[in-house]
Tab-separated table of C-alpha atoms in Angstrom:
chain	number	residue	atom	x	y	z
V	105	MET	CA	92.839	80.340	98.729
V	106	SER	CA	89.341	82.326	98.307
V	107	SER	CA	88.448	83.457	94.531
V	108	PRO	CA	89.230	87.278	94.645
V	109	ASP	CA	86.768	89.535	95.125
V	110	ALA	CA	87.174	93.114	93.688
V	111	GLN	CA	85.219	94.404	96.793
V	112	ASN	CA	87.832	93.309	98.620
V	113	ALA	CA	90.807	95.237	99.499
V	114	ILE	CA	94.326	95.401	100.560
V	115	VAL	CA	95.035	98.472	101.822
V	116	LEU	CA	98.470	99.490	102.847
V	117	LEU	CA	98.316	102.042	105.878
V	118	SER	CA	102.035	103.521	106.539
V	119	GLY	CA	100.226	105.924	109.406
V	120	GLY	CA	100.720	109.048	107.101
V	121	LEU	CA	98.428	111.534	105.757
V	122	ASP	CA	98.069	110.283	102.573
V	123	SER	CA	97.676	106.089	103.388
V	124	ALA	CA	95.055	107.358	105.234
V	125	THR	CA	93.271	109.552	102.687
V	126	ALA	CA	93.691	106.180	100.138
V	127	LEU	CA	91.789	103.684	102.755
V	128	ALA	CA	89.253	106.448	103.522
V	129	MET	CA	88.142	106.506	99.781
V	130	ALA	CA	88.377	102.516	99.032
V	131	ARG	CA	86.260	102.706	102.409
V	132	GLY	CA	83.808	105.146	101.078
V	133	GLN	CA	83.820	103.081	97.705
V	134	GLY	CA	81.937	100.717	99.974
V	135	LEU	CA	85.444	98.285	99.712
V	136	HIS	CA	86.013	95.473	102.277
V	137	CYS	CA	89.440	96.488	103.379
V	138	HIS	CA	92.758	94.938	105.156
V	139	ALA	CA	95.173	97.429	106.477
V	140	LEU	CA	98.927	95.678	105.621
V	141	SER	CA	101.939	97.923	107.129
V	142	ILE	CA	105.088	97.349	108.091
V	143	ASP	CA	107.447	97.814	110.682
V	144	TYR	CA	110.780	97.946	108.753
V	145	GLY	CA	112.734	99.470	111.604
V	146	GLN	CA	111.752	102.839	110.561
V	147	ARG	CA	113.368	106.295	112.350
V	148	HIS	CA	109.895	107.687	113.036
V	149	ARG	CA	108.981	104.446	114.608
V	150	ALA	CA	105.747	106.507	115.614
V	151	GLU	CA	103.976	105.927	112.338
V	152	LEU	CA	103.053	102.810	113.597
V	153	ASP	CA	101.386	103.653	115.625
V	154	ALA	CA	99.514	106.291	114.006
V	155	ALA	CA	98.326	103.527	111.605
V	156	ARG	CA	96.472	101.087	114.292
V	157	ALA	CA	94.643	104.001	115.283
V	158	VAL	CA	93.476	104.920	110.923
V	159	ALA	CA	93.428	101.485	110.552
V	160	SER	CA	90.353	101.584	114.100
V	161	GLN	CA	89.175	105.193	112.656
V	162	LEU	CA	88.319	104.340	109.058
V	163	GLY	CA	86.618	101.296	109.455
V	164	ALA	CA	89.549	98.190	108.351
V	165	ALA	CA	87.967	95.168	108.493
V	166	ALA	CA	91.392	94.026	109.694
V	167	HIS	CA	95.276	94.969	110.149
V	168	THR	CA	97.938	92.929	109.636
V	169	ILE	CA	101.619	94.668	110.572
V	170	VAL	CA	104.528	92.766	109.553
V	171	PRO	CA	108.085	93.085	110.923
V	172	LEU	CA	110.864	93.511	108.167
V	173	ASP	CA	113.837	94.611	109.776
V	174	LEU	CA	115.142	97.039	106.454
V	175	ARG	CA	118.209	98.493	108.795
V	176	LEU	CA	119.442	94.964	107.662
V	177	ILE	CA	120.014	96.528	103.869
V	178	GLY	CA	120.205	100.131	105.037
V	179	GLY	CA	121.029	102.718	102.499
V	180	SER	CA	118.560	105.339	103.752
V	181	ALA	CA	118.180	107.887	106.183
V	182	LEU	CA	114.953	106.081	107.496
V	183	THR	CA	116.771	102.776	108.451
V	184	ASP	CA	120.176	103.892	109.285
V	185	PRO	CA	120.661	106.489	111.985
V	186	GLY	CA	124.400	107.110	110.565
V	187	ILE	CA	122.446	108.794	107.909
V	188	ALA	CA	120.496	112.229	109.087
V	189	VAL	CA	117.363	113.354	107.282
V	190	PRO	CA	117.541	116.752	105.089
V	191	GLU	CA	115.976	119.479	107.113
V	192	ALA	CA	116.126	121.981	103.230
V	193	PRO	CA	115.571	120.483	100.472
V	194	THR	CA	117.948	118.625	98.647
V	195	ASP	CA	118.471	118.186	94.651
V	196	GLY	CA	117.859	114.813	92.928
V	197	ILE	CA	116.398	111.873	95.109
V	198	PRO	CA	116.876	112.164	99.080
V	199	VAL	CA	118.652	110.192	101.277
V	200	THR	CA	114.903	109.357	102.707
V	201	TYR	CA	114.459	106.766	100.125
V	202	VAL	CA	114.123	103.553	101.160
V	203	PRO	CA	116.028	101.289	97.964
V	204	ALA	CA	112.734	98.901	97.223
V	205	ARG	CA	110.545	99.999	100.104
V	206	ASN	CA	107.631	100.117	97.769
V	207	THR	CA	108.290	97.037	96.005
V	208	LEU	CA	108.627	95.166	99.117
V	209	LEU	CA	104.785	96.876	100.138
V	210	LEU	CA	103.529	95.830	96.975
V	211	ALA	CA	105.203	91.973	96.766
V	212	LEU	CA	103.797	91.282	100.965
V	213	ALA	CA	100.195	93.179	99.610
V	214	LEU	CA	100.253	90.445	96.847
V	215	GLY	CA	100.888	87.759	98.471
V	216	LEU	CA	98.187	88.560	101.456
V	217	ALA	CA	95.600	89.783	98.718
V	218	GLU	CA	96.396	85.998	97.334
V	219	VAL	CA	95.501	84.575	100.541
V	220	ALA	CA	92.743	86.787	101.146
V	221	GLY	CA	91.677	86.605	98.213
V	222	ALA	CA	91.365	90.174	97.856
V	223	GLY	CA	90.726	91.808	93.886
V	224	ARG	CA	92.488	95.044	94.886
V	225	ILE	CA	95.310	96.458	96.489
V	226	VAL	CA	95.594	100.415	97.367
V	227	ILE	CA	98.840	102.480	97.343
V	228	GLY	CA	98.866	105.890	98.476
V	229	VAL	CA	101.314	107.011	96.322
V	230	ASN	CA	101.513	110.356	94.838
V	231	ALA	CA	103.206	111.669	91.986
V	232	LEU	CA	102.645	115.641	92.174
V	233	ASP	CA	103.895	116.500	95.571
V	234	TYR	CA	106.228	114.177	96.688
V	235	SER	CA	109.761	113.932	97.597
V	236	GLY	CA	110.762	112.046	93.851
V	237	TYR	CA	111.156	108.366	95.103
V	238	PRO	CA	111.030	106.338	91.604
V	239	ASP	CA	108.665	104.072	93.301
V	240	CYS	CA	106.096	106.519	93.718
V	241	ARG	CA	105.289	107.553	90.133
V	242	PRO	CA	103.061	105.765	87.646
V	243	ALA	CA	105.667	104.487	85.520
V	244	PHE	CA	106.462	101.581	88.560
V	245	ILE	CA	102.921	101.092	89.605
V	246	ASP	CA	102.126	100.465	85.595
V	247	ALA	CA	105.602	97.801	85.747
V	248	PHE	CA	104.269	96.057	88.860
V	249	GLN	CA	100.630	95.852	87.630
V	250	GLN	CA	102.297	93.511	84.763
V	251	LEU	CA	104.435	91.527	87.320
V	252	ALA	CA	101.405	90.988	89.201
V	253	GLN	CA	99.983	89.175	86.358
V	254	VAL	CA	102.972	86.872	85.909
V	255	ALA	CA	104.243	86.481	89.983
V	256	SER	CA	100.785	84.857	91.139
V	257	LYS	CA	98.807	82.096	91.117
V	258	ALA	CA	95.990	84.645	90.752
V	259	GLY	CA	97.595	86.349	87.667
V	260	VAL	CA	98.368	82.996	86.196
V	261	GLU	CA	94.454	82.139	86.368
V	262	GLY	CA	93.785	85.999	84.377
V	263	HIS	CA	92.711	87.971	87.812
V	264	ALA	CA	95.607	89.701	88.927
V	265	PRO	CA	94.491	92.413	91.869
V	266	GLY	CA	94.431	95.755	90.550
V	267	ILE	CA	97.356	97.900	91.978
V	268	ASP	CA	94.897	101.229	92.327
V	269	ALA	CA	96.892	104.146	93.143
V	270	PRO	CA	94.001	106.779	93.652
V	271	LEU	CA	95.997	109.841	94.826
V	272	ILE	CA	98.954	109.952	92.207
V	273	HIS	CA	97.617	112.921	90.394
V	274	LEU	CA	96.797	115.043	93.018
V	275	SER	CA	98.294	117.841	95.000
V	276	LYS	CA	98.782	117.291	97.999
V	277	ALA	CA	95.898	120.014	99.361
V	278	GLU	CA	92.940	118.435	96.514
V	279	ILE	CA	94.372	114.816	99.212
V	280	ILE	CA	93.663	116.960	102.341
V	281	ARG	CA	90.947	117.641	101.101
V	282	ARG	CA	89.577	114.380	99.546
V	283	GLY	CA	90.070	113.516	103.191
V	284	ASN	CA	88.685	115.608	104.690
V	285	ASP	CA	85.177	115.308	103.345
V	286	LEU	CA	85.818	111.807	103.763
V	287	GLY	CA	85.677	112.264	107.681
V	288	VAL	CA	89.693	111.785	107.905
V	289	ASP	CA	90.968	112.865	111.423
V	290	TYR	CA	94.872	113.633	110.159
V	291	SER	CA	95.578	114.410	113.790
V	292	LEU	CA	95.787	110.737	114.136
V	293	THR	CA	98.345	110.604	111.123
V	294	VAL	CA	102.443	111.487	111.523
V	295	SER	CA	104.102	111.961	108.662
V	296	CYS	CA	107.067	113.401	109.929
V	297	TYR	CA	110.464	111.493	109.132
V	298	GLN	CA	111.573	111.975	112.583
V	299	ALA	CA	108.482	112.416	114.590
V	300	ASP	CA	109.518	111.870	118.561
V	301	HIS	CA	107.543	108.349	120.020
V	302	GLN	CA	104.401	110.652	120.316
V	303	GLY	CA	104.086	111.201	117.419
V	304	ARG	CA	104.962	115.315	117.345
V	305	ALA	CA	106.641	116.448	113.743
V	306	CYS	CA	109.637	118.168	113.733
V	307	GLY	CA	108.351	120.447	111.343
V	308	ARG	CA	111.653	121.101	109.020
V	309	CYS	CA	112.268	117.921	107.332
V	310	ASP	CA	110.916	117.501	103.566
V	311	SER	CA	107.991	115.593	104.890
V	312	CYS	CA	105.991	118.163	107.014
V	313	ARG	CA	106.556	120.696	104.359
V	314	LEU	CA	105.391	118.984	102.116
V	315	ARG	CA	102.328	118.539	104.222
V	316	ALA	CA	101.897	122.014	106.315
V	317	GLN	CA	101.834	123.471	102.178
V	318	GLY	CA	99.334	121.245	101.614
V	319	PHE	CA	97.216	122.143	104.635
V	320	ARG	CA	98.133	125.917	103.643
V	321	ALA	CA	96.441	125.206	100.185
V	322	ALA	CA	93.359	123.309	101.224
V	323	GLY	CA	92.517	126.774	103.757
V	324	LEU	CA	91.892	123.661	106.311
V	325	PRO	CA	93.222	124.026	109.876
V	326	ASP	CA	96.753	121.616	110.217
V	327	PRO	CA	95.929	119.484	112.906
V	328	THR	CA	100.096	118.895	113.223
V	329	ARG	CA	101.708	118.460	116.635
V	330	TYR	CA	104.893	119.459	116.838
V	331	VAL	CA	107.308	119.546	118.810
P	86	MET	CA	125.618	104.143	97.777
P	87	SER	CA	128.830	103.364	95.383
P	88	SER	CA	127.690	102.959	91.636
P	89	PRO	CA	127.317	99.057	90.334
P	90	ASP	CA	129.451	96.529	89.542
P	91	ALA	CA	128.673	94.308	87.241
P	92	GLN	CA	131.594	92.237	88.420
P	93	ASN	CA	129.667	93.140	91.883
P	94	ALA	CA	126.490	90.312	92.479
P	95	ILE	CA	123.166	89.401	94.807
P	96	VAL	CA	122.164	85.949	94.879
P	97	LEU	CA	119.925	84.599	96.837
P	98	LEU	CA	120.694	81.557	98.443
P	99	SER	CA	117.816	79.193	99.838
P	100	GLY	CA	120.085	76.459	100.447
P	101	GLY	CA	118.751	73.911	98.645
P	102	LEU	CA	120.350	72.428	95.545
P	103	ASP	CA	119.114	74.784	93.242
P	104	SER	CA	120.838	78.261	94.001
P	105	ALA	CA	123.785	76.605	95.559
P	106	THR	CA	124.201	75.819	92.075
P	107	ALA	CA	123.366	79.335	90.752
P	108	LEU	CA	126.045	80.738	93.107
P	109	ALA	CA	128.658	78.076	92.903
P	110	MET	CA	127.628	79.122	88.808
P	111	ALA	CA	128.418	82.969	90.154
P	112	ARG	CA	131.876	82.652	91.879
P	113	GLY	CA	132.585	80.516	88.816
P	114	GLN	CA	133.040	83.970	86.734
P	115	GLY	CA	134.546	85.597	88.696
P	116	LEU	CA	132.054	87.444	90.389
P	117	HIS	CA	131.943	88.703	94.139
P	118	CYS	CA	128.834	87.047	95.457
P	119	HIS	CA	126.897	88.549	98.930
P	120	ALA	CA	124.878	85.832	99.923
P	121	LEU	CA	121.214	86.806	100.852
P	122	SER	CA	119.148	84.599	102.399
P	123	ILE	CA	115.286	84.941	104.188
P	124	ASP	CA	114.161	82.907	107.414
P	125	TYR	CA	110.833	83.443	106.085
P	126	GLY	CA	108.945	80.904	108.854
P	127	GLN	CA	109.627	78.270	106.346
P	128	ARG	CA	108.780	74.605	107.802
P	129	HIS	CA	112.110	73.364	106.643
P	130	ARG	CA	114.631	75.486	108.946
P	131	ALA	CA	117.359	73.199	108.121
P	132	GLU	CA	117.490	74.940	104.508
P	133	LEU	CA	118.755	77.965	106.129
P	134	ASP	CA	121.427	76.207	108.496
P	135	ALA	CA	122.118	74.729	104.820
P	136	ALA	CA	122.712	78.133	102.779
P	137	ARG	CA	124.809	79.443	105.596
P	138	ALA	CA	126.950	76.374	104.893
P	139	VAL	CA	127.053	76.709	100.774
P	140	ALA	CA	127.675	80.364	101.265
P	141	SER	CA	131.332	79.249	102.957
P	142	GLN	CA	132.196	76.418	100.866
P	143	LEU	CA	131.656	77.827	97.804
P	144	GLY	CA	133.213	81.593	99.389
P	145	ALA	CA	131.039	83.927	98.817
P	146	ALA	CA	132.135	87.558	100.486
P	147	ALA	CA	128.766	88.760	102.394
P	148	HIS	CA	126.215	86.567	103.730
P	149	THR	CA	122.551	88.058	105.082
P	150	ILE	CA	119.738	87.069	106.243
P	151	VAL	CA	116.513	88.298	106.532
P	152	PRO	CA	113.661	87.938	109.112
P	153	LEU	CA	110.835	87.949	107.562
P	154	ASP	CA	107.918	86.183	108.500
P	155	LEU	CA	105.439	85.241	106.227
P	156	ARG	CA	103.508	83.220	108.683
P	157	LEU	CA	101.876	86.236	108.954
P	158	ILE	CA	100.513	85.654	105.330
P	159	GLY	CA	99.814	82.116	105.104
P	160	GLY	CA	98.094	80.100	102.529
P	161	SER	CA	100.832	77.995	102.006
P	162	ALA	CA	102.216	74.257	103.367
P	163	LEU	CA	105.581	75.745	103.680
P	164	THR	CA	103.954	78.606	105.970
P	165	ASP	CA	101.046	77.198	107.432
P	166	PRO	CA	101.834	73.625	109.774
P	167	GLY	CA	98.059	73.500	108.913
P	168	ILE	CA	98.249	72.628	105.556
P	169	ALA	CA	100.419	69.278	104.734
P	170	VAL	CA	103.418	68.701	102.285
P	171	PRO	CA	101.831	66.480	99.086
P	172	GLU	CA	103.641	63.469	99.459
P	173	ALA	CA	102.762	62.527	95.631
P	174	PRO	CA	102.111	64.759	92.717
P	175	THR	CA	98.684	67.056	92.582
P	176	ASP	CA	97.571	68.990	89.755
P	177	GLY	CA	98.265	72.352	88.613
P	178	ILE	CA	99.816	75.052	91.192
P	179	PRO	CA	100.972	72.846	94.174
P	180	VAL	CA	100.158	73.605	97.886
P	181	THR	CA	103.673	74.804	98.742
P	182	TYR	CA	103.624	77.792	96.427
P	183	VAL	CA	104.292	80.702	98.917
P	184	PRO	CA	102.393	83.821	97.510
P	185	ALA	CA	104.693	86.005	95.808
P	186	ARG	CA	108.110	84.750	97.623
P	187	ASN	CA	110.065	85.305	94.696
P	188	THR	CA	108.474	89.061	94.398
P	189	LEU	CA	109.620	89.206	97.877
P	190	LEU	CA	113.170	87.850	97.448
P	191	LEU	CA	113.854	90.310	94.315
P	192	ALA	CA	112.808	93.110	95.914
P	193	LEU	CA	115.086	92.677	99.125
P	194	ALA	CA	117.913	91.968	96.353
P	195	LEU	CA	116.956	94.943	94.636
P	196	GLY	CA	116.975	97.229	97.857
P	197	LEU	CA	120.264	95.198	98.498
P	198	ALA	CA	122.192	95.964	95.470
P	199	GLU	CA	121.117	99.401	95.679
P	200	VAL	CA	122.700	100.120	98.353
P	201	ALA	CA	125.641	97.362	98.226
P	202	GLY	CA	126.307	98.895	94.179
P	203	ALA	CA	126.094	95.415	92.868
P	204	GLY	CA	124.918	95.522	88.969
P	205	ARG	CA	123.521	91.628	88.744
P	206	ILE	CA	121.200	89.999	91.153
P	207	VAL	CA	120.893	86.120	90.641
P	208	ILE	CA	118.324	83.692	91.441
P	209	GLY	CA	118.130	80.318	90.764
P	210	VAL	CA	114.847	79.409	89.694
P	211	ASN	CA	114.348	77.048	87.164
P	212	ALA	CA	111.484	76.405	84.367
P	213	LEU	CA	111.523	73.126	83.900
P	214	ASP	CA	111.839	70.365	86.743
P	215	TYR	CA	110.422	71.968	88.894
P	216	SER	CA	106.724	72.774	90.872
P	217	GLY	CA	104.677	74.857	88.499
P	218	TYR	CA	105.293	77.546	90.828
P	219	PRO	CA	104.487	81.295	88.921
P	220	ASP	CA	107.322	82.840	90.461
P	221	CYS	CA	109.820	80.107	88.303
P	222	ARG	CA	109.385	81.345	84.552
P	223	PRO	CA	111.064	83.532	82.377
P	224	ALA	CA	108.170	85.933	82.005
P	225	PHE	CA	107.572	86.354	85.761
P	226	ILE	CA	111.777	87.290	84.721
P	227	ASP	CA	111.588	89.567	82.301
P	228	ALA	CA	108.605	91.463	84.234
P	229	PHE	CA	110.650	92.092	87.336
P	230	GLN	CA	113.349	92.744	85.348
P	231	GLN	CA	111.282	95.972	83.933
P	232	LEU	CA	110.329	96.057	87.723
P	233	ALA	CA	113.771	96.938	88.505
P	234	GLN	CA	113.883	99.451	85.675
P	235	VAL	CA	111.771	102.334	87.271
P	236	ALA	CA	111.541	100.358	91.075
P	237	SER	CA	115.167	102.192	91.845
P	238	LYS	CA	117.074	105.029	92.149
P	239	ALA	CA	119.392	102.604	90.415
P	240	GLY	CA	117.384	101.985	87.442
P	241	VAL	CA	116.178	105.643	87.091
P	242	GLU	CA	120.209	106.705	86.942
P	243	GLY	CA	119.693	103.734	83.470
P	244	HIS	CA	121.670	101.323	85.850
P	245	ALA	CA	119.440	98.895	86.963
P	246	PRO	CA	120.883	95.468	87.840
P	247	GLY	CA	120.008	92.970	85.863
P	248	ILE	CA	118.765	89.850	86.772
P	249	ASP	CA	120.642	86.862	85.735
P	250	ALA	CA	118.311	83.269	86.091
P	251	PRO	CA	120.987	80.625	85.025
P	252	LEU	CA	119.254	77.490	85.623
P	253	ILE	CA	115.876	78.360	83.594
P	254	HIS	CA	115.913	76.458	81.215
P	255	LEU	CA	118.596	73.290	82.214
P	256	SER	CA	116.519	70.162	83.275
P	257	LYS	CA	117.204	69.067	86.793
P	258	ALA	CA	119.901	66.991	85.453
P	259	GLU	CA	122.010	69.806	83.691
P	260	ILE	CA	121.736	71.576	87.102
P	261	ILE	CA	123.673	68.895	88.710
P	262	ARG	CA	126.378	68.543	86.129
P	263	ARG	CA	127.104	72.619	86.263
P	264	GLY	CA	127.091	72.325	89.458
P	265	ASN	CA	129.465	69.262	90.544
P	266	ASP	CA	132.209	70.383	87.394
P	267	LEU	CA	132.095	73.304	89.793
P	268	GLY	CA	132.319	72.025	93.392
P	269	VAL	CA	129.546	72.158	94.340
P	270	ASP	CA	129.119	69.494	97.377
P	271	TYR	CA	125.889	68.620	97.553
P	272	SER	CA	125.770	66.927	100.713
P	273	LEU	CA	124.917	70.761	102.069
P	274	THR	CA	122.276	71.537	100.153
P	275	VAL	CA	118.548	70.802	102.038
P	276	SER	CA	115.869	70.372	98.889
P	277	CYS	CA	113.040	69.212	100.682
P	278	TYR	CA	110.005	71.237	102.050
P	279	GLN	CA	109.825	69.003	105.532
P	280	ALA	CA	112.995	68.476	105.778
P	281	ASP	CA	113.769	67.910	109.822
P	282	HIS	CA	116.104	69.807	111.854
P	283	GLN	CA	119.171	68.023	111.096
P	284	GLY	CA	118.781	68.541	107.204
P	285	ARG	CA	117.511	64.821	106.357
P	286	ALA	CA	115.079	64.567	103.603
P	287	CYS	CA	111.581	62.264	103.299
P	288	GLY	CA	111.985	61.924	100.378
P	289	ARG	CA	108.056	61.683	99.096
P	290	CYS	CA	107.822	65.773	98.271
P	291	ASP	CA	107.345	67.008	95.046
P	292	SER	CA	111.210	68.593	95.409
P	293	CYS	CA	112.731	65.604	96.758
P	294	ARG	CA	111.407	63.599	94.324
P	295	LEU	CA	112.967	66.162	91.395
P	296	ARG	CA	116.108	65.575	93.323
P	297	ALA	CA	116.845	62.163	93.329
P	298	GLN	CA	115.082	62.629	89.398
P	299	GLY	CA	118.143	64.328	88.537
P	300	PHE	CA	120.706	62.520	90.445
P	301	ARG	CA	120.071	59.576	88.393
P	302	ALA	CA	119.308	61.329	85.287
P	303	ALA	CA	122.807	62.707	85.646
P	304	GLY	CA	124.483	59.885	86.849
P	305	LEU	CA	125.806	61.364	89.904
P	306	PRO	CA	125.834	59.549	93.376
P	307	ASP	CA	122.869	61.038	96.013
P	308	PRO	CA	124.723	62.816	98.806
P	309	THR	CA	120.793	63.875	99.854
P	310	ARG	CA	120.530	62.195	103.590
P	311	TYR	CA	117.289	60.843	104.455
P	312	VAL	CA	115.164	60.241	107.192
C-alpha cells in the first residue's frame, strides 16, 4: 500500500446529480479521482449506467463498481420491490431511505482509499434540499471522520483520509449552478428513484421533485428525460 | 420496520473461534440471534461452511450470508492471491489485515439491525491475543457506536443498537474456556487464514498460532484439524 496523497481522491458516484457535481468539483481542484459506485440492487438500475457515463465525461482516472446486494437486507423502497416509491411528500424519514447505505459506501471508500493511497474521500451528500435521510447530515460525516481515524491502518498511522462533503450546505440550485459552471452534462445523470431502464424519470418521486425545483430555481434548462 | 428489541441481536459470525464464542455468549443470555456472515472472497472459504455449521449448532434463529467481493479492493493477503499469508510473526499491522473489513461488517449489521428491529449488534473482536488489526480495538468499537447514533433511523429516534464486543478484553484462553463452558463445538470452527477446502488448518499462520496457544493455555484439548 502506498502512502496517502491529498491529491488523490476516492469519489462516491451514484449516477445522480449531486455526486456528479461533487466529482466535477474534485476534478476542478485538479484531483486525481477514482470513482466508486455500488450496485446494491437498486430499483433504479439506470443510475449505474449514468455513473459510468458521468465518470467518463468528467475524467475520472478509474471507476470501480462493487456489487453488494442490499436486497438481502431490504427495508427500503429502493431495494424491496414490495415497497412502493412515494409520489407525494411523506412525514419523517421516507421509505426510500436505505438502512446504513452511506455508512457502507464510506466504508468501501475507506478500504479503497487505503489500498489506492488516497488521502481524500468525496461524498455528494446534501442536508438542505434532501429527503431527510439521517446519513446525509453533517453529524454523520463528522462521526465517520472520527471512525476513519481509528478504523484503518492509515488512520492509526496518523493520516486517515479526509471525508469531504462539498455539497452538504448548498441548495439544489447552487449545486446545479456550480456543476453547470464546471461543465457537468446533467443529461447523463439519473436522479429518479424509479427511473426506467433507459434512465427516464417519473417526475413524481421526492428525488424528481427536488431536482426539477433545483433547475427552476437555478434558472437553467432542465435536461431530464421524463417518461 | 419494527421497533428495536434489546433481546434481539445481530451477531457477526465469521466461522472462526472468536465469533462462535460471541454467539454462544449471546445465546447463553437468552438472546434471539440473527447471524450475519460476509462472503468477501476470502482465501479461507471453508470459514463460510464453518459459519453455517456454527450458526446451526448454537441455535441462531436465522443466518444471512451477504456476498461482498473485497477482491475488487484487494490490499490484503486474505483477498489478493498475490500476497502470501505470513507463516512467522511480522512487525506492525500484518498483511492479513483487510482494509475496512470490520467497518463494513458493522455497517451491514447496522442495516440489518434496523430492518430486523434488533437492539444489539454483537461482534467477536479481541484486542488482547490478536493480530494487531486497528479495527479490533476498543477505540474502533466506541467510534462505531457513536456513528450508529447518527447514521441510522433508529439512532436518530434515540435507540441506536448497542455494539457489544464481549471478547474484547479476554485472552484467547479465557475465550476458549467460556465457549467450552457454553458448549461451543470448536471442531466446527475454522480460524486458519489459509485453511484448505475441507477446513483443515496450516498450523503456521498468525491465526493458527494464537488459536493453538489458546487451547494450551486453557488446558483444553485442541480439536483443530490440521493439514
